[in-house]
Amino acid sequence: MLAELISSRPILKAQLLDFLGLSDNCQHKTDHLVSTIVSVLEVNAAEQARFWDTFKSELAVEPVELEKLLKCSTQERQQWIEQGKLPVLEYRTFLKSGIHLEYPVHDRRFILSLSQSD
């Protein structure tokens, strides 16, 4: 699951190489780098924490995914943000009909740590 998450996000090969401490001219394919990172994260909690801190923005949870993960409605999500129950990592923008609109994204590590009672 973690490998799919990493592969589906806008993480550059250069960023993966940097995280692993490899040189930019390394000939490994991205899939190999992802599997190496996953194997490191499975056995080393400190590296796992460093990974989540390093790629916090790239792995952020967007609104639609958040609603699926938390099994909530758009109104519930917005209410929880207003109440401070769901901290916003950052706001991103998109262009719709010539208007720049903002949407919040959230720290995946925090979202995954939530229990049903939270």
PDB file of N, CA and C in Angstrom, residues 1 4 13 18-19 24 27 41 43 47 49 51 55 58 60 65 76 79 88 92 94-95 97 99 103 106 109-110 118:
ATOM      1  N   MET A   1       0.815  -1.188   0.000  1.00  0.00           N
ATOM      2  CA  MET A   1       0.000   0.000   0.000  1.00  0.00           C
ATOM      3  C   MET A   1       0.870   1.268   0.000  1.00  0.00           C
ATOM      4  N   GLU A   4       2.333   1.939  -3.413  1.00  0.00           N
ATOM      5  CA  GLU A   4       1.343   2.526  -4.330  1.00  0.00           C
ATOM      6  C   GLU A   4       1.147   3.999  -4.032  1.00  0.00           C
ATOM      7  N   LYS A  13      12.011  11.545  -8.867  1.00  0.00           N
ATOM      8  CA  LYS A  13      13.073  10.571  -8.663  1.00  0.00           C
ATOM      9  C   LYS A  13      14.244  11.205  -7.920  1.00  0.00           C
ATOM     10  N   ASP A  18      17.654  11.639  -3.126  1.00  0.00           N
ATOM     11  CA  ASP A  18      18.138  12.480  -2.035  1.00  0.00           C
ATOM     12  C   ASP A  18      17.768  11.867  -0.684  1.00  0.00           C
ATOM     13  N   PHE A  19      16.547  11.381  -0.553  1.00  0.00           N
ATOM     14  CA  PHE A  19      16.108  10.767   0.696  1.00  0.00           C
ATOM     15  C   PHE A  19      16.974   9.556   1.043  1.00  0.00           C
ATOM     16  N   ASP A  24      22.718  11.750  -7.852  1.00  0.00           N
ATOM     17  CA  ASP A  24      21.733  12.045  -8.898  1.00  0.00           C
ATOM     18  C   ASP A  24      21.944  11.226 -10.167  1.00  0.00           C
ATOM     19  N   GLN A  27      21.529   4.938 -11.552  1.00  0.00           N
ATOM     20  CA  GLN A  27      20.786   4.354 -12.666  1.00  0.00           C
ATOM     21  C   GLN A  27      19.574   3.517 -12.240  1.00  0.00           C
ATOM     22  N   LEU A  41      11.540   1.753   5.548  1.00  0.00           N
ATOM     23  CA  LEU A  41      10.512   2.279   6.446  1.00  0.00           C
ATOM     24  C   LEU A  41       9.886   1.191   7.305  1.00  0.00           C
ATOM     25  N   VAL A  43      11.321  -1.282   8.738  1.00  0.00           N
ATOM     26  CA  VAL A  43      12.177  -1.738   9.841  1.00  0.00           C
ATOM     27  C   VAL A  43      12.757  -0.611  10.690  1.00  0.00           C
ATOM     28  N   GLU A  47      13.514   6.445  10.413  1.00  0.00           N
ATOM     29  CA  GLU A  47      13.469   6.741   8.975  1.00  0.00           C
ATOM     30  C   GLU A  47      12.031   6.966   8.524  1.00  0.00           C
ATOM     31  N   ALA A  49       9.647   8.307  10.344  1.00  0.00           N
ATOM     32  CA  ALA A  49       9.319   9.669  10.777  1.00  0.00           C
ATOM     33  C   ALA A  49       9.970  10.697   9.850  1.00  0.00           C
ATOM     34  N   PHE A  51      10.759  10.240   6.731  1.00  0.00           N
ATOM     35  CA  PHE A  51      10.056  10.155   5.459  1.00  0.00           C
ATOM     36  C   PHE A  51       8.790  11.013   5.472  1.00  0.00           C
ATOM     37  N   PHE A  55       8.318  14.365   3.058  1.00  0.00           N
ATOM     38  CA  PHE A  55       7.333  14.377   1.973  1.00  0.00           C
ATOM     39  C   PHE A  55       5.932  14.753   2.467  1.00  0.00           C
ATOM     40  N   GLU A  58       3.898  16.470  -0.348  1.00  0.00           N
ATOM     41  CA  GLU A  58       3.635  15.573  -1.475  1.00  0.00           C
ATOM     42  C   GLU A  58       2.617  14.493  -1.129  1.00  0.00           C
ATOM     43  N   ALA A  60       0.162  14.826   1.118  1.00  0.00           N
ATOM     44  CA  ALA A  60      -1.002  15.442   1.757  1.00  0.00           C
ATOM     45  C   ALA A  60      -2.304  14.833   1.238  1.00  0.00           C
ATOM     46  N   GLU A  65     -10.345  12.599  -1.011  1.00  0.00           N
ATOM     47  CA  GLU A  65      -9.732  11.430  -0.382  1.00  0.00           C
ATOM     48  C   GLU A  65      -9.984  11.434   1.121  1.00  0.00           C
ATOM     49  N   GLU A  76     -19.547  17.680   6.972  1.00  0.00           N
ATOM     50  CA  GLU A  76     -18.860  17.251   8.197  1.00  0.00           C
ATOM     51  C   GLU A  76     -17.389  17.628   8.152  1.00  0.00           C
ATOM     52  N   GLN A  79     -17.025  21.309   8.692  1.00  0.00           N
ATOM     53  CA  GLN A  79     -17.318  21.636  10.089  1.00  0.00           C
ATOM     54  C   GLN A  79     -16.139  21.267  10.986  1.00  0.00           C
ATOM     55  N   VAL A  88      -5.303  21.999   9.074  1.00  0.00           N
ATOM     56  CA  VAL A  88      -4.976  22.162   7.659  1.00  0.00           C
ATOM     57  C   VAL A  88      -3.463  22.282   7.518  1.00  0.00           C
ATOM     58  N   ARG A  92      -4.182  24.834  -1.229  1.00  0.00           N
ATOM     59  CA  ARG A  92      -3.757  24.787  -2.622  1.00  0.00           C
ATOM     60  C   ARG A  92      -4.821  25.476  -3.463  1.00  0.00           C
ATOM     61  N   PHE A  94      -6.736  26.069  -7.440  1.00  0.00           N
ATOM     62  CA  PHE A  94      -6.991  25.608  -8.796  1.00  0.00           C
ATOM     63  C   PHE A  94      -7.823  26.668  -9.498  1.00  0.00           C
ATOM     64  N   LEU A  95      -7.803  26.641 -10.804  1.00  0.00           N
ATOM     65  CA  LEU A  95      -8.490  27.635 -11.609  1.00  0.00           C
ATOM     66  C   LEU A  95      -9.775  27.029 -12.163  1.00  0.00           C
ATOM     67  N   SER A  97     -13.291  28.375 -14.167  1.00  0.00           N
ATOM     68  CA  SER A  97     -14.033  29.467 -14.806  1.00  0.00           C
ATOM     69  C   SER A  97     -13.342  30.821 -14.602  1.00  0.00           C
ATOM     70  N   ILE A  99     -11.538  31.751 -12.147  1.00  0.00           N
ATOM     71  CA  ILE A  99     -11.445  32.149 -10.744  1.00  0.00           C
ATOM     72  C   ILE A  99     -10.506  31.194 -10.020  1.00  0.00           C
ATOM     73  N   TYR A 103      -8.427  25.134  -1.715  1.00  0.00           N
ATOM     74  CA  TYR A 103      -8.923  23.980  -0.978  1.00  0.00           C
ATOM     75  C   TYR A 103      -7.855  23.547   0.022  1.00  0.00           C
ATOM     76  N   HIS A 106      -4.401  18.084   4.103  1.00  0.00           N
ATOM     77  CA  HIS A 106      -4.103  17.709   5.476  1.00  0.00           C
ATOM     78  C   HIS A 106      -2.921  16.744   5.538  1.00  0.00           C
ATOM     79  N   ARG A 109      -0.096  11.705   7.832  1.00  0.00           N
ATOM     80  CA  ARG A 109       0.272  10.998   9.059  1.00  0.00           C
ATOM     81  C   ARG A 109      -0.771  11.266  10.154  1.00  0.00           C
ATOM     82  N   PHE A 110      -1.219  12.517  10.267  1.00  0.00           N
ATOM     83  CA  PHE A 110      -2.239  12.858  11.258  1.00  0.00           C
ATOM     84  C   PHE A 110      -3.564  12.166  10.930  1.00  0.00           C
ATOM     85  N   ASP A 118     -12.204   9.535  17.470  1.00  0.00           N
ATOM     86  CA  ASP A 118     -11.707  10.905  17.275  1.00  0.00           C
ATOM     87  C   ASP A 118     -12.620  11.646  16.333  1.00  0.00           C
TER      88      ASP A 118
END
